[in-house]
Backbone atoms as SQL, in Angstrom:
CREATE TABLE atoms (id INTEGER PRIMARY KEY, chain TEXT, resi INTEGER, resn TEXT, atom TEXT, x REAL, y REAL, z REAL);
INSERT INTO atoms VALUES
  (1, 'A', 1, 'MET', 'N', 1.034, -22.001, 0.659),
  (2, 'A', 1, 'MET', 'CA', 1.679, -20.862, 0.040),
  (3, 'A', 1, 'MET', 'C', 0.769, -19.634, 0.174),
  (4, 'A', 2, 'THR', 'N', 1.305, -18.579, 0.713),
  (5, 'A', 2, 'THR', 'CA', 0.547, -17.344, 0.904),
  (6, 'A', 2, 'THR', 'C', 0.600, -16.508, -0.366),
  (7, 'A', 3, 'LYS', 'N', -0.571, -16.007, -0.778),
  (8, 'A', 3, 'LYS', 'CA', -0.658, -15.124, -1.933),
  (9, 'A', 3, 'LYS', 'C', -1.169, -13.771, -1.456),
  (10, 'A', 4, 'THR', 'N', -0.690, -12.720, -2.099),
  (11, 'A', 4, 'THR', 'CA', -1.095, -11.367, -1.768),
  (12, 'A', 4, 'THR', 'C', -1.937, -10.797, -2.903),
  (13, 'A', 5, 'TYR', 'N', -3.018, -10.125, -2.542),
  (14, 'A', 5, 'TYR', 'CA', -3.930, -9.538, -3.518),
  (15, 'A', 5, 'TYR', 'C', -4.321, -8.131, -3.081),
  (16, 'A', 6, 'ILE', 'N', -4.766, -7.358, -4.056),
  (17, 'A', 6, 'ILE', 'CA', -5.501, -6.139, -3.759),
  (18, 'A', 6, 'ILE', 'C', -6.966, -6.552, -3.831),
  (19, 'A', 7, 'ALA', 'N', -7.728, -6.211, -2.814),
  (20, 'A', 7, 'ALA', 'CA', -9.130, -6.620, -2.751),
  (21, 'A', 7, 'ALA', 'C', -10.001, -5.419, -2.399),
  (22, 'A', 8, 'THR', 'N', -11.218, -5.454, -2.930),
  (23, 'A', 8, 'THR', 'CA', -12.204, -4.430, -2.615),
  (24, 'A', 8, 'THR', 'C', -13.346, -5.079, -1.855),
  (25, 'A', 9, 'LEU', 'N', -13.757, -4.433, -0.781),
  (26, 'A', 9, 'LEU', 'CA', -14.908, -4.936, -0.031),
  (27, 'A', 9, 'LEU', 'C', -16.151, -4.557, -0.852),
  (28, 'A', 10, 'ASP', 'N', -16.707, -5.544, -1.514),
  (29, 'A', 10, 'ASP', 'CA', -17.835, -5.318, -2.418),
  (30, 'A', 10, 'ASP', 'C', -19.126, -5.067, -1.655),
  (31, 'A', 11, 'ARG', 'N', -19.377, -5.882, -0.633),
  (32, 'A', 11, 'ARG', 'CA', -20.610, -5.726, 0.138),
  (33, 'A', 11, 'ARG', 'C', -20.472, -6.455, 1.470),
  (34, 'A', 12, 'ILE', 'N', -21.348, -6.087, 2.388),
  (35, 'A', 12, 'ILE', 'CA', -21.434, -6.760, 3.680),
  (36, 'A', 12, 'ILE', 'C', -22.817, -7.394, 3.742),
  (37, 'A', 13, 'VAL', 'N', -22.843, -8.702, 3.927),
  (38, 'A', 13, 'VAL', 'CA', -24.083, -9.470, 3.938),
  (39, 'A', 13, 'VAL', 'C', -24.515, -9.714, 5.382),
  (40, 'A', 14, 'ASP', 'N', -25.773, -9.400, 5.677),
  (41, 'A', 14, 'ASP', 'CA', -26.348, -9.613, 7.009),
  (42, 'A', 14, 'ASP', 'C', -25.529, -8.966, 8.124),
  (43, 'A', 15, 'GLY', 'N', -24.809, -7.910, 7.804),
  (44, 'A', 15, 'GLY', 'CA', -24.043, -7.181, 8.801),
  (45, 'A', 15, 'GLY', 'C', -22.836, -7.910, 9.342),
  (46, 'A', 16, 'GLN', 'N', -22.515, -9.093, 8.787),
  (47, 'A', 16, 'GLN', 'CA', -21.389, -9.841, 9.365),
  (48, 'A', 16, 'GLN', 'C', -20.431, -10.458, 8.359),
  (49, 'A', 17, 'THR', 'N', -20.863, -10.717, 7.126),
  (50, 'A', 17, 'THR', 'CA', -19.986, -11.349, 6.151),
  (51, 'A', 17, 'THR', 'C', -19.539, -10.324, 5.120),
  (52, 'A', 18, 'ALA', 'N', -18.221, -10.120, 5.046),
  (53, 'A', 18, 'ALA', 'CA', -17.649, -9.206, 4.061),
  (54, 'A', 18, 'ALA', 'C', -17.281, -10.003, 2.814),
  (55, 'A', 19, 'VAL', 'N', -17.742, -9.526, 1.662),
  (56, 'A', 19, 'VAL', 'CA', -17.414, -10.164, 0.391),
  (57, 'A', 19, 'VAL', 'C', -16.290, -9.351, -0.240),
  (58, 'A', 20, 'LEU', 'N', -15.098, -9.961, -0.290),
  (59, 'A', 20, 'LEU', 'CA', -13.924, -9.318, -0.860),
  (60, 'A', 20, 'LEU', 'C', -13.722, -9.804, -2.291),
  (61, 'A', 21, 'LEU', 'N', -13.556, -8.856, -3.219),
  (62, 'A', 21, 'LEU', 'CA', -13.266, -9.200, -4.606),
  (63, 'A', 21, 'LEU', 'C', -11.788, -8.963, -4.869),
  (64, 'A', 22, 'PHE', 'N', -11.101, -9.996, -5.380),
  (65, 'A', 22, 'PHE', 'CA', -9.675, -9.904, -5.683),
  (66, 'A', 22, 'PHE', 'C', -9.510, -9.316, -7.077),
  (67, 'A', 23, 'GLU', 'N', -8.540, -8.436, -7.214),
  (68, 'A', 23, 'GLU', 'CA', -8.299, -7.802, -8.500),
  (69, 'A', 23, 'GLU', 'C', -6.859, -8.024, -8.949),
  (70, 'A', 24, 'GLU', 'N', -6.730, -8.257, -10.242),
  (71, 'A', 24, 'GLU', 'CA', -5.418, -8.307, -10.898),
  (72, 'A', 24, 'GLU', 'C', -5.562, -7.601, -12.225),
  (73, 'A', 25, 'ASP', 'N', -4.709, -6.627, -12.494),
  (74, 'A', 25, 'ASP', 'CA', -4.768, -5.858, -13.739),
  (75, 'A', 25, 'ASP', 'C', -6.167, -5.290, -13.983),
  (76, 'A', 26, 'ASP', 'N', -6.751, -4.710, -12.948),
  (77, 'A', 26, 'ASP', 'CA', -8.085, -4.096, -13.005),
  (78, 'A', 26, 'ASP', 'C', -9.192, -5.069, -13.387),
  (79, 'A', 27, 'GLU', 'N', -8.977, -6.346, -13.197),
  (80, 'A', 27, 'GLU', 'CA', -9.992, -7.367, -13.465),
  (81, 'A', 27, 'GLU', 'C', -10.287, -8.106, -12.159),
  (82, 'A', 28, 'THR', 'N', -11.542, -8.409, -11.902),
  (83, 'A', 28, 'THR', 'CA', -11.908, -9.214, -10.741),
  (84, 'A', 28, 'THR', 'C', -11.619, -10.671, -11.075),
  (85, 'A', 29, 'VAL', 'N', -10.787, -11.315, -10.256),
  (86, 'A', 29, 'VAL', 'CA', -10.362, -12.685, -10.551),
  (87, 'A', 29, 'VAL', 'C', -10.866, -13.722, -9.552),
  (88, 'A', 30, 'ASP', 'N', -11.324, -13.278, -8.380),
  (89, 'A', 30, 'ASP', 'CA', -11.790, -14.236, -7.376),
  (90, 'A', 30, 'ASP', 'C', -12.492, -13.460, -6.269),
  (91, 'A', 31, 'GLN', 'N', -13.077, -14.201, -5.354),
  (92, 'A', 31, 'GLN', 'CA', -13.682, -13.553, -4.192),
  (93, 'A', 31, 'GLN', 'C', -13.478, -14.427, -2.969),
  (94, 'A', 32, 'LEU', 'N', -13.540, -13.776, -1.820),
  (95, 'A', 32, 'LEU', 'CA', -13.405, -14.460, -0.545),
  (96, 'A', 32, 'LEU', 'C', -14.405, -13.846, 0.418),
  (97, 'A', 33, 'ASP', 'N', -15.173, -14.684, 1.091),
  (98, 'A', 33, 'ASP', 'CA', -16.112, -14.217, 2.108),
  (99, 'A', 33, 'ASP', 'C', -15.478, -14.415, 3.472),
  (100, 'A', 34, 'VAL', 'N', -15.423, -13.338, 4.267),
  (101, 'A', 34, 'VAL', 'CA', -14.814, -13.395, 5.595),
  (102, 'A', 34, 'VAL', 'C', -15.721, -12.695, 6.601),
  (103, 'A', 35, 'ASP', 'N', -15.535, -12.993, 7.856),
  (104, 'A', 35, 'ASP', 'CA', -16.243, -12.280, 8.911),
  (105, 'A', 35, 'ASP', 'C', -15.734, -10.836, 8.901),
  (106, 'A', 36, 'VAL', 'N', -16.643, -9.885, 8.861),
  (107, 'A', 36, 'VAL', 'CA', -16.251, -8.483, 8.747),
  (108, 'A', 36, 'VAL', 'C', -15.342, -8.053, 9.894),
  (109, 'A', 37, 'THR', 'N', -15.462, -8.681, 11.060),
  (110, 'A', 37, 'THR', 'CA', -14.632, -8.295, 12.208),
  (111, 'A', 37, 'THR', 'C', -13.174, -8.709, 12.050),
  (112, 'A', 38, 'THR', 'N', -12.853, -9.533, 11.056),
  (113, 'A', 38, 'THR', 'CA', -11.452, -9.898, 10.808),
  (114, 'A', 38, 'THR', 'C', -10.712, -8.807, 10.038),
  (115, 'A', 39, 'LEU', 'N', -11.460, -7.813, 9.566),
  (116, 'A', 39, 'LEU', 'CA', -10.853, -6.701, 8.825),
  (117, 'A', 39, 'LEU', 'C', -10.550, -5.558, 9.776),
  (118, 'A', 40, 'PRO', 'N', -9.571, -4.714, 9.416),
  (119, 'A', 40, 'PRO', 'CA', -9.312, -3.540, 10.257),
  (120, 'A', 40, 'PRO', 'C', -10.584, -2.712, 10.398),
  (121, 'A', 41, 'PRO', 'N', -10.846, -2.144, 11.576),
  (122, 'A', 41, 'PRO', 'CA', -12.086, -1.381, 11.798),
  (123, 'A', 41, 'PRO', 'C', -12.337, -0.294, 10.754),
  (124, 'A', 42, 'GLU', 'N', -11.278, 0.401, 10.339),
  (125, 'A', 42, 'GLU', 'CA', -11.438, 1.489, 9.371),
  (126, 'A', 42, 'GLU', 'C', -11.766, 0.985, 7.962),
  (127, 'A', 43, 'ALA', 'N', -11.648, -0.324, 7.744),
  (128, 'A', 43, 'ALA', 'CA', -11.916, -0.919, 6.426),
  (129, 'A', 43, 'ALA', 'C', -13.247, -1.661, 6.389),
  (130, 'A', 44, 'GLN', 'N', -14.038, -1.538, 7.420),
  (131, 'A', 44, 'GLN', 'CA', -15.286, -2.294, 7.496),
  (132, 'A', 44, 'GLN', 'C', -16.441, -1.530, 6.855),
  (133, 'A', 45, 'HIS', 'N', -16.231, -1.158, 5.586),
  (134, 'A', 45, 'HIS', 'CA', -17.276, -0.472, 4.826),
  (135, 'A', 45, 'HIS', 'C', -17.143, -0.835, 3.352),
  (136, 'A', 46, 'GLU', 'N', -18.274, -0.793, 2.659),
  (137, 'A', 46, 'GLU', 'CA', -18.282, -1.120, 1.237),
  (138, 'A', 46, 'GLU', 'C', -17.394, -0.147, 0.480),
  (139, 'A', 47, 'GLY', 'N', -16.634, -0.674, -0.457),
  (140, 'A', 47, 'GLY', 'CA', -15.740, 0.149, -1.261),
  (141, 'A', 47, 'GLY', 'C', -14.334, 0.245, -0.707),
  (142, 'A', 48, 'ALA', 'N', -14.108, -0.265, 0.504),
  (143, 'A', 48, 'ALA', 'CA', -12.765, -0.228, 1.084),
  (144, 'A', 48, 'ALA', 'C', -11.819, -1.083, 0.252),
  (145, 'A', 49, 'VAL', 'N', -10.615, -0.568, 0.024),
  (146, 'A', 49, 'VAL', 'CA', -9.594, -1.314, -0.710),
  (147, 'A', 49, 'VAL', 'C', -8.530, -1.755, 0.292),
  (148, 'A', 50, 'LEU', 'N', -8.168, -3.041, 0.192),
  (149, 'A', 50, 'LEU', 'CA', -7.200, -3.613, 1.131),
  (150, 'A', 50, 'LEU', 'C', -6.139, -4.397, 0.379),
  (151, 'A', 51, 'GLU', 'N', -4.987, -4.514, 1.002),
  (152, 'A', 51, 'GLU', 'CA', -3.985, -5.480, 0.560),
  (153, 'A', 51, 'GLU', 'C', -4.139, -6.652, 1.513),
  (154, 'A', 52, 'ILE', 'N', -4.406, -7.824, 0.945),
  (155, 'A', 52, 'ILE', 'CA', -4.664, -8.985, 1.800),
  (156, 'A', 52, 'ILE', 'C', -3.710, -10.124, 1.461),
  (157, 'A', 53, 'ALA', 'N', -3.463, -10.938, 2.468),
  (158, 'A', 53, 'ALA', 'CA', -2.685, -12.171, 2.295),
  (159, 'A', 53, 'ALA', 'C', -3.624, -13.333, 2.561),
  (160, 'A', 54, 'VAL', 'N', -3.617, -14.290, 1.635),
  (161, 'A', 54, 'VAL', 'CA', -4.524, -15.439, 1.711),
  (162, 'A', 54, 'VAL', 'C', -3.714, -16.716, 1.594),
  (163, 'A', 55, 'GLU', 'N', -4.042, -17.677, 2.443),
  (164, 'A', 55, 'GLU', 'CA', -3.421, -19.000, 2.366),
  (165, 'A', 55, 'GLU', 'C', -4.521, -20.034, 2.556),
  (166, 'A', 56, 'ALA', 'N', -4.603, -20.975, 1.623),
  (167, 'A', 56, 'ALA', 'CA', -5.605, -22.052, 1.676),
  (168, 'A', 56, 'ALA', 'C', -7.021, -21.483, 1.849),
  (169, 'A', 57, 'ASN', 'N', -7.316, -20.442, 1.056),
  (170, 'A', 57, 'ASN', 'CA', -8.636, -19.790, 1.090),
  (171, 'A', 57, 'ASN', 'C', -8.998, -19.197, 2.446),
  (172, 'A', 58, 'GLU', 'N', -8.004, -18.883, 3.253),
  (173, 'A', 58, 'GLU', 'CA', -8.216, -18.244, 4.548),
  (174, 'A', 58, 'GLU', 'C', -7.470, -16.911, 4.572),
  (175, 'A', 59, 'LEU', 'N', -8.133, -15.877, 5.088),
  (176, 'A', 59, 'LEU', 'CA', -7.506, -14.573, 5.231),
  (177, 'A', 59, 'LEU', 'C', -6.456, -14.631, 6.331),
  (178, 'A', 60, 'CYS', 'N', -5.221, -14.290, 5.992),
  (179, 'A', 60, 'CYS', 'CA', -4.133, -14.292, 6.980),
  (180, 'A', 60, 'CYS', 'C', -3.854, -12.886, 7.504),
  (181, 'A', 61, 'GLU', 'N', -3.971, -11.919, 6.616),
  (182, 'A', 61, 'GLU', 'CA', -3.592, -10.555, 6.963),
  (183, 'A', 61, 'GLU', 'C', -4.367, -9.600, 6.067),
  (184, 'A', 62, 'ALA', 'N', -4.702, -8.424, 6.594),
  (185, 'A', 62, 'ALA', 'CA', -5.405, -7.418, 5.809),
  (186, 'A', 62, 'ALA', 'C', -4.931, -6.039, 6.229),
  (187, 'A', 63, 'GLU', 'N', -4.544, -5.242, 5.242),
  (188, 'A', 63, 'GLU', 'CA', -4.117, -3.868, 5.504),
  (189, 'A', 63, 'GLU', 'C', -4.995, -2.927, 4.685),
  (190, 'A', 64, 'TYR', 'N', -5.624, -1.988, 5.368),
  (191, 'A', 64, 'TYR', 'CA', -6.483, -0.999, 4.711),
  (192, 'A', 64, 'TYR', 'C', -5.627, 0.005, 3.950),
  (193, 'A', 65, 'LEU', 'N', -6.047, 0.340, 2.733),
  (194, 'A', 65, 'LEU', 'CA', -5.331, 1.295, 1.893),
  (195, 'A', 65, 'LEU', 'C', -6.232, 2.519, 1.658),
  (196, 'A', 66, 'PRO', 'N', -6.219, 3.493, 2.588),
  (197, 'A', 66, 'PRO', 'CA', -7.165, 4.615, 2.482),
  (198, 'A', 66, 'PRO', 'C', -6.999, 5.465, 1.217),
  (199, 'A', 67, 'GLU', 'N', -5.753, 5.722, 0.794),
  (200, 'A', 67, 'GLU', 'CA', -5.543, 6.547, -0.393),
  (201, 'A', 67, 'GLU', 'C', -6.063, 5.836, -1.638),
  (202, 'A', 68, 'VAL', 'N', -5.826, 4.528, -1.727),
  (203, 'A', 68, 'VAL', 'CA', -6.305, 3.751, -2.866),
  (204, 'A', 68, 'VAL', 'C', -7.826, 3.685, -2.843),
  (205, 'A', 69, 'THR', 'N', -8.393, 3.558, -1.649),
  (206, 'A', 69, 'THR', 'CA', -9.852, 3.530, -1.508),
  (207, 'A', 69, 'THR', 'C', -10.460, 4.815, -2.046),
  (208, 'A', 70, 'GLN', 'N', -9.904, 5.948, -1.659),
  (209, 'A', 70, 'GLN', 'CA', -10.434, 7.232, -2.107),
  (210, 'A', 70, 'GLN', 'C', -10.305, 7.365, -3.617),
  (211, 'A', 71, 'SER', 'N', -9.158, 7.026, -4.165),
  (212, 'A', 71, 'SER', 'CA', -8.936, 7.103, -5.611),
  (213, 'A', 71, 'SER', 'C', -9.895, 6.180, -6.358),
  (214, 'A', 72, 'HIS', 'N', -10.057, 4.964, -5.853),
  (215, 'A', 72, 'HIS', 'CA', -10.948, 3.977, -6.477),
  (216, 'A', 72, 'HIS', 'C', -12.390, 4.484, -6.469),
  (217, 'A', 73, 'ASN', 'N', -12.830, 5.020, -5.343),
  (218, 'A', 73, 'ASN', 'CA', -14.197, 5.520, -5.233),
  (219, 'A', 73, 'ASN', 'C', -14.441, 6.716, -6.149),
  (220, 'A', 74, 'GLU', 'N', -13.438, 7.593, -6.287),
  (221, 'A', 74, 'GLU', 'CA', -13.569, 8.727, -7.203),
  (222, 'A', 74, 'GLU', 'C', -13.670, 8.242, -8.648),
  (223, 'A', 75, 'SER', 'N', -12.880, 7.237, -9.001),
  (224, 'A', 75, 'SER', 'CA', -12.913, 6.665, -10.345),
  (225, 'A', 75, 'SER', 'C', -14.270, 6.043, -10.648),
  (226, 'A', 76, 'VAL', 'N', -14.811, 5.316, -9.682),
  (227, 'A', 76, 'VAL', 'CA', -16.131, 4.699, -9.855),
  (228, 'A', 76, 'VAL', 'C', -17.187, 5.784, -10.035),
  (229, 'A', 77, 'GLN', 'N', -17.117, 6.842, -9.232),
  (230, 'A', 77, 'GLN', 'CA', -18.095, 7.929, -9.345),
  (231, 'A', 77, 'GLN', 'C', -18.001, 8.607, -10.704),
  (232, 'A', 78, 'GLU', 'N', -16.786, 8.804, -11.213),
  (233, 'A', 78, 'GLU', 'CA', -16.613, 9.420, -12.535),
  (234, 'A', 78, 'GLU', 'C', -17.245, 8.551, -13.614),
  (235, 'A', 79, 'ARG', 'N', -17.060, 7.241, -13.536),
  (236, 'A', 79, 'ARG', 'CA', -17.669, 6.338, -14.519),
  (237, 'A', 79, 'ARG', 'C', -19.192, 6.397, -14.443),
  (238, 'A', 80, 'LEU', 'N', -19.728, 6.411, -13.229),
  (239, 'A', 80, 'LEU', 'CA', -21.182, 6.520, -13.072),
  (240, 'A', 80, 'LEU', 'C', -21.703, 7.836, -13.647),
  (241, 'A', 81, 'ASP', 'N', -20.977, 8.914, -13.417),
  (242, 'A', 81, 'ASP', 'CA', -21.382, 10.214, -13.943),
  (243, 'A', 81, 'ASP', 'C', -21.387, 10.206, -15.472),
  (244, 'A', 82, 'ARG', 'N', -20.351, 9.607, -16.083),
  (245, 'A', 82, 'ARG', 'CA', -20.285, 9.522, -17.549),
  (246, 'A', 82, 'ARG', 'C', -21.444, 8.698, -18.096),
  (247, 'A', 83, 'LEU', 'N', -21.726, 7.559, -17.456),
  (248, 'A', 83, 'LEU', 'CA', -22.842, 6.723, -17.902),
  (249, 'A', 83, 'LEU', 'C', -24.166, 7.460, -17.767),
  (250, 'A', 84, 'SER', 'N', -24.335, 8.163, -16.689),
  (251, 'A', 84, 'SER', 'CA', -25.558, 8.924, -16.449),
  (252, 'A', 84, 'SER', 'C', -25.732, 9.994, -17.524),
  (253, 'A', 85, 'THR', 'N', -24.661, 10.661, -17.889),
  (254, 'A', 85, 'THR', 'CA', -24.709, 11.694, -18.921),
  (255, 'A', 85, 'THR', 'C', -25.081, 11.073, -20.267),
  (256, 'A', 86, 'LYS', 'N', -24.449, 9.936, -20.603),
  (257, 'A', 86, 'LYS', 'CA', -24.759, 9.273, -21.871),
  (258, 'A', 86, 'LYS', 'C', -26.207, 8.834, -21.927),
  (259, 'A', 87, 'LEU', 'N', -26.733, 8.326, -20.828),
  (260, 'A', 87, 'LEU', 'CA', -28.128, 7.892, -20.792),
  (261, 'A', 87, 'LEU', 'C', -29.075, 9.075, -20.934),
  (262, 'A', 88, 'SER', 'N', -28.776, 10.183, -20.294),
  (263, 'A', 88, 'SER', 'CA', -29.651, 11.342, -20.379),
  (264, 'A', 88, 'SER', 'C', -29.612, 11.976, -21.760),
  (265, 'A', 89, 'GLU', 'N', -28.505, 11.825, -22.488),
  (266, 'A', 89, 'GLU', 'CA', -28.407, 12.345, -23.857),
  (267, 'A', 89, 'GLU', 'C', -29.271, 11.560, -24.830),
  (268, 'A', 90, 'LYS', 'N', -29.614, 10.309, -24.495),
  (269, 'A', 90, 'LYS', 'CA', -30.430, 9.481, -25.374),
  (270, 'A', 90, 'LYS', 'C', -31.901, 9.886, -25.350),
  (271, 'A', 91, 'ASP', 'N', -32.309, 10.596, -24.307),
  (272, 'A', 91, 'ASP', 'CA', -33.733, 10.994, -24.168),
  (273, 'A', 91, 'ASP', 'C', -34.089, 12.120, -25.086);
């Protein structure tokens, strides 16, 4: 049975293994390690958001979502900025 997820490329290990984190309701629920070359070329970077299809723990299909990637990265940066501000206020 094929399942579809939204996944974020969390990191690339040794330049060849992409660690994809599966998300549901803004929560990380699982991860899948795949060869980075199985992903679309434009998605082969940390922070890329993809819609993926998985069957039996194997990647079947991956579609890069550039607009979601940009929105996600902006959201992460805003959170980091807020945390940085809160930390600097404690000094």
